[in-house]
XYZ file of C-alpha atoms in Angstrom:
185
model
C 276.711 28.730 35.993
C 277.797 29.613 39.548
C 274.686 31.759 39.923
C 272.440 28.767 39.058
C 274.159 26.579 41.641
C 273.895 29.333 44.259
C 270.196 29.807 43.482
C 269.616 26.066 43.910
C 271.386 26.091 47.281
C 269.447 29.093 48.589
C 266.941 27.920 51.175
C 268.947 24.772 51.780
C 271.159 26.181 54.497
C 273.108 28.419 52.139
C 272.626 32.001 51.078
C 272.421 33.313 47.499
C 276.223 33.298 47.185
C 276.508 29.663 48.284
C 277.852 30.428 51.765
C 276.604 28.439 54.717
C 274.048 30.295 56.848
C 274.083 30.154 60.630
C 271.818 27.667 62.353
C 270.197 30.523 64.272
C 269.154 32.270 61.020
C 267.803 29.058 59.479
C 265.900 28.241 62.654
C 264.424 31.746 62.889
C 263.317 31.520 59.241
C 261.664 28.100 59.718
C 259.810 29.206 62.845
C 258.567 32.317 61.023
C 257.235 30.095 58.225
C 255.451 27.868 60.748
C 253.954 30.856 62.597
C 252.648 32.210 59.298
C 251.170 28.797 58.401
C 249.331 28.720 61.751
C 248.100 32.283 61.262
C 246.905 31.549 57.717
C 245.153 28.354 58.772
C 243.564 29.453 62.064
C 243.483 33.245 61.898
C 244.123 35.642 64.731
C 241.584 34.021 67.077
C 243.640 30.807 67.068
C 240.691 28.438 66.955
C 240.292 25.295 64.921
C 236.969 26.016 63.231
C 234.827 22.910 62.653
C 233.013 24.540 59.701
C 236.279 25.003 57.792
C 237.512 21.426 58.191
C 238.711 20.246 54.750
C 237.719 16.615 55.403
C 234.006 16.233 54.714
C 233.143 13.363 57.124
C 235.075 14.986 59.949
C 233.413 18.344 59.273
C 229.999 16.641 59.517
C 230.935 14.990 62.821
C 232.539 18.104 64.316
C 229.688 20.486 63.410
C 227.024 18.227 64.924
C 226.234 19.474 68.462
C 225.981 15.898 69.807
C 228.854 14.128 68.057
C 231.270 17.111 68.028
C 232.116 17.088 71.751
C 232.071 13.284 71.794
C 234.499 13.220 68.864
C 236.896 15.560 70.699
C 236.763 13.302 73.768
C 237.487 10.214 71.639
C 240.436 11.970 69.969
C 241.761 13.097 73.366
C 241.540 9.578 74.797
C 243.043 7.889 71.716
C 245.914 10.393 71.580
C 246.601 9.902 75.282
C 246.482 6.111 74.893
C 249.000 6.251 72.040
C 251.337 8.501 73.986
C 251.110 6.339 77.111
C 251.714 3.206 75.005
C 254.665 4.837 73.248
C 256.527 5.953 76.372
C 257.676 2.473 77.485
C 258.515 1.625 73.873
C 261.182 4.351 73.738
C 263.760 2.512 75.878
C 262.465 -0.934 74.909
C 262.332 -2.453 71.462
C 259.537 -0.836 69.533
C 258.582 2.275 67.605
C 258.177 4.422 70.722
C 258.821 7.866 69.267
C 256.714 7.082 66.207
C 253.758 6.052 68.389
C 254.167 9.154 70.565
C 254.252 11.430 67.514
C 251.207 9.706 66.015
C 249.325 10.408 69.264
C 250.478 14.017 69.189
C 249.501 14.394 65.528
C 246.108 12.906 66.324
C 245.662 15.488 69.077
C 246.734 18.236 66.682
C 243.658 17.588 64.534
C 241.468 18.877 67.376
C 243.605 20.873 69.803
C 245.468 24.013 68.805
C 248.114 23.646 71.536
C 249.034 20.233 70.064
C 249.118 21.754 66.578
C 251.570 24.361 67.859
C 253.775 21.636 69.324
C 253.785 19.658 66.064
C 254.519 22.829 64.082
C 257.400 23.620 66.469
C 258.831 20.128 65.945
C 258.371 20.518 62.179
C 260.300 23.817 62.191
C 263.119 22.346 64.300
C 263.493 19.303 62.049
C 263.468 21.402 58.862
C 265.991 23.861 60.300
C 268.368 21.092 61.351
C 267.924 19.350 57.988
C 268.783 22.498 56.047
C 271.730 23.263 58.301
C 273.103 19.709 58.128
C 272.765 19.555 54.333
C 274.941 22.656 54.003
C 277.716 21.227 56.200
C 280.848 19.872 54.533
C 281.372 16.106 54.624
C 284.123 16.536 57.214
C 281.459 17.761 59.653
C 278.787 15.275 58.569
C 280.887 12.156 59.169
C 281.228 12.675 62.961
C 277.485 13.402 63.170
C 276.727 10.156 61.326
C 279.117 8.188 63.540
C 277.607 9.672 66.703
C 274.108 8.878 65.429
C 275.097 5.282 64.679
C 276.764 4.925 68.087
C 273.686 6.347 69.834
C 271.422 3.982 67.872
C 273.569 1.000 68.820
C 273.611 2.099 72.470
C 269.803 2.312 72.538
C 269.553 -1.102 70.863
C 272.066 -2.568 73.312
C 270.275 -1.131 76.355
C 266.936 -2.447 75.095
C 268.417 -5.938 74.625
C 270.120 -5.671 78.010
C 266.731 -5.039 79.640
C 264.645 -7.510 77.634
C 267.193 -10.105 76.530
C 267.662 -11.312 72.958
C 264.189 -12.265 71.658
C 263.536 -15.892 70.818
C 262.285 -15.022 67.326
C 265.705 -13.654 66.345
C 267.301 -15.758 63.560
C 269.835 -18.220 64.974
C 272.802 -16.719 63.080
C 272.105 -13.238 64.461
C 271.237 -14.519 67.948
C 274.552 -16.365 68.052
C 276.454 -13.081 67.537
C 274.232 -11.053 69.869
C 274.722 -13.374 72.857
C 278.493 -12.966 72.434
C 278.089 -9.265 73.324
C 278.882 -8.781 77.033
C 275.767 -8.621 79.201
C 273.297 -9.948 76.614
C 271.488 -13.222 77.204
C 268.643 -15.096 75.565
C 265.200 -14.105 76.840
């Protein structure tokens, strides 16, 4: 039975014997997986080939000599607009990081450098996820508390800059304005 549990844990931050693996090893493994995915998808030349696009309408647009370059320009401008719109949302109230990542993912459909960045982020997130899952609860609790404290600090700073929004329910607004430094907007 111990062998079955160890086999389940393998690849989740633990080795075959159920021991926690180092973050460096997990990270190296995830980045190797991502590099292989990029190599399998784009080959050794490292080009996003329009003729191999799995989405039919996009393949038709990208292979057309007139609409292909125009499509790349539109994607570049839309991705840039999303990233520029997301930057002020990071410290303010709003889904800043989500908007920035959507812009980056949009770029990654057309630009290999953006695909490499998104694959790097993917490998980092997976490595940290596997490492954190293998940690004992004694180590997870401080991480959760620090994450909650950081989230509250960001929320507080955003409300400090913008003020408590008028659309906030009265019961919640009443408690928020009691926090030092916060006022109604």
